[in-house]
CSV table of C-alpha atoms in Angstrom, one decimal:
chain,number,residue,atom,x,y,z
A,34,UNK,CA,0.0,0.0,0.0
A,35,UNK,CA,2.1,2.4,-1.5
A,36,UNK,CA,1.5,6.0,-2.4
A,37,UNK,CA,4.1,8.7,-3.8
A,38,UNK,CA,2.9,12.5,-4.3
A,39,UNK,CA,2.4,13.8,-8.0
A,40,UNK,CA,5.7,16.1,-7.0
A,41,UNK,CA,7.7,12.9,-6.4
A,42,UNK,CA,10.7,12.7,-3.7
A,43,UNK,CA,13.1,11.8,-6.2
A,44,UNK,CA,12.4,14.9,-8.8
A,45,UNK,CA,12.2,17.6,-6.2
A,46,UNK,CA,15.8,16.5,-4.2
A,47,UNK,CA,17.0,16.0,-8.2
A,48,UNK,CA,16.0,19.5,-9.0
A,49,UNK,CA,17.2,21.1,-5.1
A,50,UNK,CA,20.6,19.5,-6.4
A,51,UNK,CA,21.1,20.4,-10.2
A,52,UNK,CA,19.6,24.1,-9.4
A,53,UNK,CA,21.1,25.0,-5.8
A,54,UNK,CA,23.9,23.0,-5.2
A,55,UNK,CA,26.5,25.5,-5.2
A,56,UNK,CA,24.1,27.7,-2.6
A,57,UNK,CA,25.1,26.9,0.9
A,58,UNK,CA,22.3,28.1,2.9
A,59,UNK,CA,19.8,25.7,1.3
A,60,UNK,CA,21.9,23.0,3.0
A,61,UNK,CA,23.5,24.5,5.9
A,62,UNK,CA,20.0,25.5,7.2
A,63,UNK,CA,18.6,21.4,6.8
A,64,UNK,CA,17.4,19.5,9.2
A,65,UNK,CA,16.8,16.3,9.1
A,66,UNK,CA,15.0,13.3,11.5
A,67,UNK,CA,13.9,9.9,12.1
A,68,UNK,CA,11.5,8.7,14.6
A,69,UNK,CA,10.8,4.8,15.4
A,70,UNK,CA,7.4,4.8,17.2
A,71,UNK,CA,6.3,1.7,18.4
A,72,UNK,CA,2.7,1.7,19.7
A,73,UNK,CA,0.4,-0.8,21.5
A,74,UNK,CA,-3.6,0.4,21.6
A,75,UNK,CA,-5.9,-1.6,23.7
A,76,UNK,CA,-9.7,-0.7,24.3
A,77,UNK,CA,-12.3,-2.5,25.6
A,78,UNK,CA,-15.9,-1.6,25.6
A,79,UNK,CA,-18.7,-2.4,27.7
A,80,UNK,CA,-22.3,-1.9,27.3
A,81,UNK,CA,-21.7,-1.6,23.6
A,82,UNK,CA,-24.0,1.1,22.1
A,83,UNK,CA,-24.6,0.6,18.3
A,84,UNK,CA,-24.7,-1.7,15.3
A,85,UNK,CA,-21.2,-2.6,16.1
A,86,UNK,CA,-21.0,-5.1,18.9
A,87,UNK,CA,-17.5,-5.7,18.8
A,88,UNK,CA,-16.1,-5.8,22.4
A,89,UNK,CA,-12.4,-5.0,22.0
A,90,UNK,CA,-10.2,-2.7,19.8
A,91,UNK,CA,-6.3,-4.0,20.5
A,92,UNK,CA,-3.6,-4.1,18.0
A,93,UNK,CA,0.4,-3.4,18.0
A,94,UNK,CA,2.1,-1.4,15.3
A,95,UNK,CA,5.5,-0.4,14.6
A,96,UNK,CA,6.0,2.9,12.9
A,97,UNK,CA,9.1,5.1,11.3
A,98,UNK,CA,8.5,8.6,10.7
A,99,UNK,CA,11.7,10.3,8.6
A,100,UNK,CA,11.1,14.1,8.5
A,101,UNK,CA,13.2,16.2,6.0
A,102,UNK,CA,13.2,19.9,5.9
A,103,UNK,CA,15.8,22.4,4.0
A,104,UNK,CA,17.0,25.5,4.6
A,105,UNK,CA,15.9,28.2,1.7
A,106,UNK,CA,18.5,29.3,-1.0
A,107,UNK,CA,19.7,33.2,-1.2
A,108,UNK,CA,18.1,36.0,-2.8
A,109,UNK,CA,14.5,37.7,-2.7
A,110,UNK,CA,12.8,35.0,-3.0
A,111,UNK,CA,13.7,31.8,-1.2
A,112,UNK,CA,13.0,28.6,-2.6
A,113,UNK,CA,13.3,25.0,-0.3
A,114,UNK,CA,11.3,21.8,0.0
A,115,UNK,CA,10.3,20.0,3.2
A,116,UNK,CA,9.6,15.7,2.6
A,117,UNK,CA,8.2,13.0,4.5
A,118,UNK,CA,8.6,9.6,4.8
A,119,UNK,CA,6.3,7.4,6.7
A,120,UNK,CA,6.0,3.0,7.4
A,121,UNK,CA,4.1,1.4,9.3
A,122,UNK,CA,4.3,-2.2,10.7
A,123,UNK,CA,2.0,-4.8,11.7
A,124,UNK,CA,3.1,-6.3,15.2
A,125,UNK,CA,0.0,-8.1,16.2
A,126,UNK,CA,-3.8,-8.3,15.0
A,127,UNK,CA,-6.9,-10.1,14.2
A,128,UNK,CA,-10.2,-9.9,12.4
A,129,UNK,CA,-12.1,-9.6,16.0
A,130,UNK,CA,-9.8,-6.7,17.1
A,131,UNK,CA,-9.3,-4.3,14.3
A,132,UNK,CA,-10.8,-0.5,14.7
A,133,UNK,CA,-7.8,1.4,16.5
A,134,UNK,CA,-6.8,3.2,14.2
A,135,UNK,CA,-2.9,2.3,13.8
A,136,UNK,CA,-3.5,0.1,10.6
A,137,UNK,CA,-5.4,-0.3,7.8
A,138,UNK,CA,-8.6,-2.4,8.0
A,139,UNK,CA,-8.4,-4.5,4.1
A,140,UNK,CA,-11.5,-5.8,2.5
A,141,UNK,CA,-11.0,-9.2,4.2
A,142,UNK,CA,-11.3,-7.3,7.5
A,143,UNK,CA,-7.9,-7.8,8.4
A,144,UNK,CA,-5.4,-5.3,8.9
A,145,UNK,CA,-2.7,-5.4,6.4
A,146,UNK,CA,0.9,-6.2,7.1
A,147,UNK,CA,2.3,-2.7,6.3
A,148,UNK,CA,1.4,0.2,4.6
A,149,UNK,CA,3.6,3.3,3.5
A,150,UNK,CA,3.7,7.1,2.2
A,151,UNK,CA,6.3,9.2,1.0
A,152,UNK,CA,5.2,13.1,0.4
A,153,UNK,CA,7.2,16.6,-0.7
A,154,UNK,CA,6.1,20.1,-0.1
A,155,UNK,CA,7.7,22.9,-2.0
A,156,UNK,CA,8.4,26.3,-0.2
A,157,UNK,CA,8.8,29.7,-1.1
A,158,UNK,CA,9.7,32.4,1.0
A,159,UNK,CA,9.7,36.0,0.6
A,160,UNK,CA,11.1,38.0,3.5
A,161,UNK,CA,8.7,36.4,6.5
A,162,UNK,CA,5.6,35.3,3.9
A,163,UNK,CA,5.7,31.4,2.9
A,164,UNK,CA,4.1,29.5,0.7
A,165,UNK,CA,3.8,25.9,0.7
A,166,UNK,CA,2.3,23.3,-2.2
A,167,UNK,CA,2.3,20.0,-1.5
A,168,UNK,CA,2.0,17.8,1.9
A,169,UNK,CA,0.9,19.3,4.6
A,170,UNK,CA,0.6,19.0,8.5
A,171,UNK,CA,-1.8,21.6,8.9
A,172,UNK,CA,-2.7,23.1,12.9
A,173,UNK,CA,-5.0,25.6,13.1
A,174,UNK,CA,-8.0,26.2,15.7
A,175,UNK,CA,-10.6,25.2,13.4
A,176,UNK,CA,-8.3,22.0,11.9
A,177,UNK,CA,-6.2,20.9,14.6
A,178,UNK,CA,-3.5,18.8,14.1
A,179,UNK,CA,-3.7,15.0,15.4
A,180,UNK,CA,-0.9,13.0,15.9
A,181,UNK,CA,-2.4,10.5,18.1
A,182,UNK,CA,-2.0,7.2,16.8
A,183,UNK,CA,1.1,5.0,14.7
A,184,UNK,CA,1.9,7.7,12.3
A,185,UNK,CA,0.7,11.0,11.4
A,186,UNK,CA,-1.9,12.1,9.2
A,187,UNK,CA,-1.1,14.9,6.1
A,188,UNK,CA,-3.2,17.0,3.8
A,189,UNK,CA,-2.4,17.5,0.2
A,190,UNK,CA,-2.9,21.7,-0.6
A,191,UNK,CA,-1.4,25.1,-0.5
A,192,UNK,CA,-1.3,27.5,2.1
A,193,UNK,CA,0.3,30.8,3.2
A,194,UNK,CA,1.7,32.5,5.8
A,195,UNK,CA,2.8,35.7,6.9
A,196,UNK,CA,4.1,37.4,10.0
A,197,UNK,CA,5.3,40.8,8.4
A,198,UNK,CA,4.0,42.6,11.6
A,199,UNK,CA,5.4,42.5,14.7
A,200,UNK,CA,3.1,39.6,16.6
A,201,UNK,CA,0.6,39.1,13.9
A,202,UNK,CA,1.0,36.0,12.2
A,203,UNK,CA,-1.8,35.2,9.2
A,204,UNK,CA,-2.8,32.1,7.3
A,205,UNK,CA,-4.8,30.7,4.5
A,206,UNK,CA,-5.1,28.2,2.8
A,207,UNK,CA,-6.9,25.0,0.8
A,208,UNK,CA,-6.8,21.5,0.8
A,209,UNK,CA,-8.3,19.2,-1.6
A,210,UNK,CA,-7.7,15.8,0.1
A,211,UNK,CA,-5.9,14.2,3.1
A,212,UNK,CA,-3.7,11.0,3.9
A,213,UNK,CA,-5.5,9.8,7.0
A,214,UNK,CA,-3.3,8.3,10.0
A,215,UNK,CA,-4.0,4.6,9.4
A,216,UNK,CA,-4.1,4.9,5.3
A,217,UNK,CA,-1.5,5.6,2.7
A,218,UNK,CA,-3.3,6.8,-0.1
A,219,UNK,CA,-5.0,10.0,-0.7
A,220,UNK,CA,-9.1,10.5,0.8
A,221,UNK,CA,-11.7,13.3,0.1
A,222,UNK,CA,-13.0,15.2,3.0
A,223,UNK,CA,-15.3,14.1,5.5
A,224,UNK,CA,-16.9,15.5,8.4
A,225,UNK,CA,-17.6,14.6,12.0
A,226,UNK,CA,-20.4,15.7,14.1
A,227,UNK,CA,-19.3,15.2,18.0
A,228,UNK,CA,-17.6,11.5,18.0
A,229,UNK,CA,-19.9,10.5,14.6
A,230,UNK,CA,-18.2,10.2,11.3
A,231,UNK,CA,-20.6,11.3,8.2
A,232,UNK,CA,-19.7,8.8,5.8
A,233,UNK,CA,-22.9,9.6,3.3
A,234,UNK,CA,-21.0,12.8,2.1
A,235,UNK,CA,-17.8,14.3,1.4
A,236,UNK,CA,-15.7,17.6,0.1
A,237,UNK,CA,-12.5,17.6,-1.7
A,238,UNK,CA,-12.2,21.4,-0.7
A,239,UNK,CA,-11.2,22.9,2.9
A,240,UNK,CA,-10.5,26.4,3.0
A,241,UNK,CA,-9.4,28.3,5.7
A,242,UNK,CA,-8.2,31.8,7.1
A,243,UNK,CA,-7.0,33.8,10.0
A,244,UNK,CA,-4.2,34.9,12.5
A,245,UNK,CA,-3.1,35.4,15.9
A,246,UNK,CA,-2.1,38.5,17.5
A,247,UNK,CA,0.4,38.4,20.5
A,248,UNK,CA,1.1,41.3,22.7
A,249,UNK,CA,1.2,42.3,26.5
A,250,UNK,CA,4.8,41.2,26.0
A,251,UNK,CA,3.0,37.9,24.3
A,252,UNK,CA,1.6,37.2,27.2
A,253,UNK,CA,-1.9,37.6,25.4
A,254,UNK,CA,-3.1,36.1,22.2
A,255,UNK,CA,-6.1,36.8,20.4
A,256,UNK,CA,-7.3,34.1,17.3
A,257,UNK,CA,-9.9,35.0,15.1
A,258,UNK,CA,-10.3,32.4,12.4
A,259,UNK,CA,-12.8,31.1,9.4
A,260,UNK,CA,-12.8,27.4,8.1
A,261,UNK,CA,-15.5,26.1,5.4
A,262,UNK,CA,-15.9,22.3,4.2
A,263,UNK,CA,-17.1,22.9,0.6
A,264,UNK,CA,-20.9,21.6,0.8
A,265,UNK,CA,-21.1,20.4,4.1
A,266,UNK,CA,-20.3,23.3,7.3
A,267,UNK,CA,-18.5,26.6,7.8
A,268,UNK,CA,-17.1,27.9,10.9
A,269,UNK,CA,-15.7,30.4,13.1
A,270,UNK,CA,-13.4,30.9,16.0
A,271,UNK,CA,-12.8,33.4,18.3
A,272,UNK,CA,-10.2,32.5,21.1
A,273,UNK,CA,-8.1,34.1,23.5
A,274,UNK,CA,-4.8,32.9,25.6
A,275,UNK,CA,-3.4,34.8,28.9
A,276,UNK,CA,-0.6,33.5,31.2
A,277,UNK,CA,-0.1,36.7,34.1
A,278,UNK,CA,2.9,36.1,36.5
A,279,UNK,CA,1.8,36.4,39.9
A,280,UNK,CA,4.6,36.1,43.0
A,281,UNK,CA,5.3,32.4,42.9
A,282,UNK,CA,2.3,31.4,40.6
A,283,UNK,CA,1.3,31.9,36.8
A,284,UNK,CA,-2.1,32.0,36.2
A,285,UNK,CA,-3.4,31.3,32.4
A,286,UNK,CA,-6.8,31.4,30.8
A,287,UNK,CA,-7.5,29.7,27.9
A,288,UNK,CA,-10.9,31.0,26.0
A,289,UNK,CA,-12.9,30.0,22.8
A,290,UNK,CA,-15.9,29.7,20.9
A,291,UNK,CA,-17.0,28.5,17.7
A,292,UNK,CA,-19.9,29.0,15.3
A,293,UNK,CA,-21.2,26.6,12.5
A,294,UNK,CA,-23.9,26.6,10.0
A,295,UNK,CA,-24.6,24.4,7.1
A,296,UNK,CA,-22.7,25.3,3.3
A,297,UNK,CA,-23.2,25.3,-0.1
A,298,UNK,CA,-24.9,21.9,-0.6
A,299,UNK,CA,-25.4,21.0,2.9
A,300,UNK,CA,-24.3,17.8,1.9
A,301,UNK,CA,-25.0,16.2,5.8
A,302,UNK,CA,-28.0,18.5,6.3
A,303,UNK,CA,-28.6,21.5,8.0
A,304,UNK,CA,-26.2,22.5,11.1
A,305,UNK,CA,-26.7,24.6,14.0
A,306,UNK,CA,-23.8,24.9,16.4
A,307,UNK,CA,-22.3,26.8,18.8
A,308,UNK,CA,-19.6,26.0,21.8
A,309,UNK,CA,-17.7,27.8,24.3
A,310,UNK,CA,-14.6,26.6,26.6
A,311,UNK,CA,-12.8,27.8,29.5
A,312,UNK,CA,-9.8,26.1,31.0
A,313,UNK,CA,-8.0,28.4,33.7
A,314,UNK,CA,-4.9,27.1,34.9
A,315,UNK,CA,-2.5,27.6,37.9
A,316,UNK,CA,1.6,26.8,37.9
A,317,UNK,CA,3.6,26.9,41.1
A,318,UNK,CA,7.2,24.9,40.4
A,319,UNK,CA,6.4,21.8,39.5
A,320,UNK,CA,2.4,21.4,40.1
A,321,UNK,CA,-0.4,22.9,37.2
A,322,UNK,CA,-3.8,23.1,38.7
A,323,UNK,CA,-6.4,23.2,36.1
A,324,UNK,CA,-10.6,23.9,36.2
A,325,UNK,CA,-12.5,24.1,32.9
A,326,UNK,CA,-16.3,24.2,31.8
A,327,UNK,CA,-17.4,23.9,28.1
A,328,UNK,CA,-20.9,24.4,26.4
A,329,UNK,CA,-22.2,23.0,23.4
A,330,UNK,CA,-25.3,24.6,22.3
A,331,UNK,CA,-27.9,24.6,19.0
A,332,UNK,CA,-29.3,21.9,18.1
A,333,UNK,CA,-26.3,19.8,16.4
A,334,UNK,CA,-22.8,18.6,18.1
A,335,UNK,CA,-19.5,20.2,17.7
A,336,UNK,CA,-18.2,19.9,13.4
A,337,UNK,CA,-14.8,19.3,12.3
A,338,UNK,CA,-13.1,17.4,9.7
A,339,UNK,CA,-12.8,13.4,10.6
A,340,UNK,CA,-10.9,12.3,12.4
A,341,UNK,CA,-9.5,15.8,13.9
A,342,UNK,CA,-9.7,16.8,17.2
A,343,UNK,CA,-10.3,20.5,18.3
A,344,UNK,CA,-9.2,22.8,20.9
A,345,UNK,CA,-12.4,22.7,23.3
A,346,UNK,CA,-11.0,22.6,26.2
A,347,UNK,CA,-12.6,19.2,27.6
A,348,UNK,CA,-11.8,17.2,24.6
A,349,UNK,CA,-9.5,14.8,25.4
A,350,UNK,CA,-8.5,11.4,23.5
A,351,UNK,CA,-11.4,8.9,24.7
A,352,UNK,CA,-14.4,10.9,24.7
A,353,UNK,CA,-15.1,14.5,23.3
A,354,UNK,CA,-17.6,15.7,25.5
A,355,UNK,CA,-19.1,18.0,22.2
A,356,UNK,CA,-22.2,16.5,21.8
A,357,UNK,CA,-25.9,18.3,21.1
A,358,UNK,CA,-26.3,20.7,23.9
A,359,UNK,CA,-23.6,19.0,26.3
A,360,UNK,CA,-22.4,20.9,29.4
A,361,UNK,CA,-18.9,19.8,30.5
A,362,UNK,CA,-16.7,19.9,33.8
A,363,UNK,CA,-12.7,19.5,34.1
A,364,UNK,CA,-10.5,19.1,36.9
A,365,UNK,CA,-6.8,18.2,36.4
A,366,UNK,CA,-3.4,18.6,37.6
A,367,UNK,CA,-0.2,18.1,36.3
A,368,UNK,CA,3.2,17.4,37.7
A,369,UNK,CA,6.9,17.8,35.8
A,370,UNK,CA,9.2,16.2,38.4
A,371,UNK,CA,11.8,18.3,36.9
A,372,UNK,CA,11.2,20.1,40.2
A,373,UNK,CA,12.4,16.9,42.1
A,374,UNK,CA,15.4,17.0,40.4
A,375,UNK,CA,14.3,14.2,37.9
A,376,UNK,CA,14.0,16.3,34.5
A,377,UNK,CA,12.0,14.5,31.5
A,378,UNK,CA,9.3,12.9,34.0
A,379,UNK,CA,5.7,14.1,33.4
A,380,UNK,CA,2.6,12.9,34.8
A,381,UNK,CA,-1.5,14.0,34.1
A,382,UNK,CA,-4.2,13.2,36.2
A,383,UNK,CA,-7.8,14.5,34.8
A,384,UNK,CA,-11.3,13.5,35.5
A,385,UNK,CA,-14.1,15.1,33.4
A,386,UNK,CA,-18.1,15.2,33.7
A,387,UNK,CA,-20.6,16.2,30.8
A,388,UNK,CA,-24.7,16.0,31.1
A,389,UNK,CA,-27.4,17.4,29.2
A,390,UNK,CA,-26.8,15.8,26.1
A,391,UNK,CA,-29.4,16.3,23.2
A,392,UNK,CA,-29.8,11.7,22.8
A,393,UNK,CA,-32.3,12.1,21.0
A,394,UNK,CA,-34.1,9.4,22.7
A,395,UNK,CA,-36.1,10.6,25.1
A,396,UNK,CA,-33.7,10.8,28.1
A,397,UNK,CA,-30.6,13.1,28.9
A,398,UNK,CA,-27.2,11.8,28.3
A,399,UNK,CA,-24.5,11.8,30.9
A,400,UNK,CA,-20.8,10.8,30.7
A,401,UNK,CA,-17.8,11.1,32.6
A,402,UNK,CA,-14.0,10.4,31.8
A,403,UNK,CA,-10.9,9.5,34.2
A,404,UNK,CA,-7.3,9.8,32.6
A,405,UNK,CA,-4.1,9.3,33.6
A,406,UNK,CA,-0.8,9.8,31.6
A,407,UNK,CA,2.5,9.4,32.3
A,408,UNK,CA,5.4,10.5,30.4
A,409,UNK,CA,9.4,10.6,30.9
A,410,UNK,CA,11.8,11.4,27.7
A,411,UNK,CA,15.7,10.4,28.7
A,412,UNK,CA,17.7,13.9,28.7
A,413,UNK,CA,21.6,12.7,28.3
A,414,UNK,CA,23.7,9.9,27.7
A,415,UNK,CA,23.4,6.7,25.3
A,416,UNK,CA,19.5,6.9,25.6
A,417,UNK,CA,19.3,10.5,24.8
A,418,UNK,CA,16.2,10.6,22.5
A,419,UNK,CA,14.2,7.7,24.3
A,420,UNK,CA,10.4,8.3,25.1
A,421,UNK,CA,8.1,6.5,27.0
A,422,UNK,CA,4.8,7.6,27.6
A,423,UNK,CA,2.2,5.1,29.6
A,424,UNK,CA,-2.0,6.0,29.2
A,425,UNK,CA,-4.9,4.7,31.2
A,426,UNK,CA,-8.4,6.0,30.9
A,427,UNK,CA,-11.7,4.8,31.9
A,428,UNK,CA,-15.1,6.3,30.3
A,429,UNK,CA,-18.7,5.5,31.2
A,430,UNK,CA,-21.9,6.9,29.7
A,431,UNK,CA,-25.7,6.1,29.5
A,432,UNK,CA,-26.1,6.6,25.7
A,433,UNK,CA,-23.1,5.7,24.1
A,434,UNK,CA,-20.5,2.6,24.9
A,435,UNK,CA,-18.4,2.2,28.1
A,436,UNK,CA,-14.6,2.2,27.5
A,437,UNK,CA,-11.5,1.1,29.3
A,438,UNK,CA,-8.1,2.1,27.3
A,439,UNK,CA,-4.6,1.3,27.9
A,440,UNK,CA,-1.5,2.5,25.7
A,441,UNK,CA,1.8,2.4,25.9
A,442,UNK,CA,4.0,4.3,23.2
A,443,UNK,CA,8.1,3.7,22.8
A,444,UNK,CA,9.4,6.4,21.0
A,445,UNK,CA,13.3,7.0,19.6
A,446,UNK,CA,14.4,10.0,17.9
A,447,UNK,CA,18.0,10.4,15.3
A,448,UNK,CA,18.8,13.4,14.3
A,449,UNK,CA,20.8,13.0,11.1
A,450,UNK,CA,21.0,16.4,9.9
């Protein structure tokens, strides 16, 4: 499963070289890594809730991630290109425990033994505007970027960026199609409503625009962004970050809330949406204590393109807590023991609790979410560029299925440029 970009690897790096290769910045400025990521996924549901009554997702991958980016070559107008190389492994799998989204699922329901991408992006840059065609690993508010599973997922498009005034950074830009984490070839557009996929439809058109503006010593930034899936929604964010010094502590607020309607075709139907967050946030050494509420409100859950997730601030990686009308609470704390004297050690402890939800069934849904994550990356020595990151989370609800989730995740990092 095999897929190579219409601008190939090989024609790109043949073209850096023939054109550029007496221009040291273009390779001075390179970087270049690779990651090994192996993965092991387990969830187990109870009190399964839909046409799918399979009781267990678990499967083991293997992944390689090799990221290449150049430096840009003199003159007004900068030219470099950025590639990516991505495999991934089948460790362990069967028919009765597919769905975890590390590998693909093939027609005989089993997930195949490998699959693989390769993927350039060609960059131009004119003092501090750039333009990119090609792959990309697009992170915005309204198409945040997900790197949760094997390997990552990619978009094929163009965009632009600009940050010609002092902290004001704009973007635009449009995708026609994406490379999903657990696929190698290219998909059209789909769209999510809350944790439901809407397969009947799809767009081969994303188009986005917007900025951030720091200031108060960039202390404070404001977001104002658009984003619009060609027939199916639009929507816009409004968000805004603080962190304030105070003696000892820093306190931070972190504030959004989106808008979406139905567009062009209304390919999935009409959509009526709104949501707000809060997640306010205190740091004293090593300790983060955190509080946050969110509201979903209209008559549909929260948009966004599958299998994204978003910035609300209660969406974490089990459930989303952005269903019809769903009111949301978070508490959580976070330690780094870097203030024990044991630097690269992390650990997250969350627990989260939504009600109100819109079942349309007759009775309100409720939910509620447990997490805990722990995390240590070695800092020196033979090791240097070892992570290990451990995940335990336990979800219950009364309208959709129960889940228990482990994961562990081995990562290791070369640099070779």
């Amino acid at each position: 499963m095999n897929n190579l970009r219409p601008i190939g690897l090989l024609s790109l790096f043949a073209l850096s070289f023939t054109t550029q290769a007496a221009e040291p910045d273009f390779f001075k400025d390179a970087t270049a890594t690779l990651q090994a990521r192996n993965y092991y996924f387990s969830r187990d549901f109870s009190g399964i809730v839909g046409a799918n009554k399979q009781s267990k997702a678990e499967e083991w991958g293997q992944g390689f991630i090799l990221n290449f980016k150049s430096g840009y070559t003199p003159g007004p107008v900068g030219v470099g290109v950025d590639a990516i190389g991505l495999l991934g492994l089948k460790l362990d799998s069967s028919p009765d425990r597919t769905g975890t989204g590390l590998l693909p699922v093939q027609d005989d329901g089993r997930a195949a033994d490998e699959y693989s991408r390769a993927g350039a992006t060609l960059k131009l840059r004119y003092s501090k505007t750039e333009l990119k065609v090609g792959e990309l690993q697009t992170n915005l508010p309204i198409l945040q970027y997900n790197d949760s599973r094997l390997l990552p997922p990619t978009y094929q498009g163009a965009s632009i960026s600009s940050a010609e005034i002092s902290g004001l950074t704009l973007q635009a830009g449009h995708l026609s199609s994406t490379s999903l984490r657990n696929e190698a070839g290219d998909e059209k557009l789909i769209a999510m409503l809350g944790h439901l996929p809407q397969r009947q439809a799809d767009s081969d058109a994303f188009n986005f625009a917007g900025g951030d503006y720091s200031f108060n010593a960039n202390r404070s930034t404001l977001s104002l962004w658009y984003g619009r899936l060609e027939d199916i929604y639009q929507q816009g964010f409004v968000g805004l970050k603080h962190s304030q010094p105070v003696g000892d502590w820093v306190l931070g607020a972190n504030l959004g809330y989106f808008s979406a309607k139905e567009q062009g075709e209304s390919r999935i139907g009409d959509i009526d949406n709104q949501a707000f967050y809060s997640l306010l946030s205190a740091k004293r050494g090593g300790h983060t204590f955190s509080v946050g509420y969110q509201g979903i409100y209209g008559e549909d859950a929260f948009p966004r393109v599958f299998p994204n997730i978003s910035p609300l601030g209660n969406e974490v990686p089990t459930y989303e807590f952005s269903f019809a009308d769903e009111r949301s609470w978070q508490v959580r704390y976070d330690y780094d023991f870097v203030a024990m004297g044991v630097p690269g050690l992390t650990a997250t402890v969350r627990y989260l609790k939504g009600n109100n939800v819109d079942t349309g069934q007759g009775f309100e849904g409720k939910e509620h979410e447990r997490d805990l994550d722990i995390g240590y990356a070695v800092q020196s020595g033979m090791l240097k560029g070892l992570g290990v990151r451990l995940r335990n989370a336990m979800a219950r609800s009364n309208y959709r299925s129960d889940i228990d989730e482990n994961r562990v995740i081995l990562t290791y990092t070369w640099t070779l440029l």
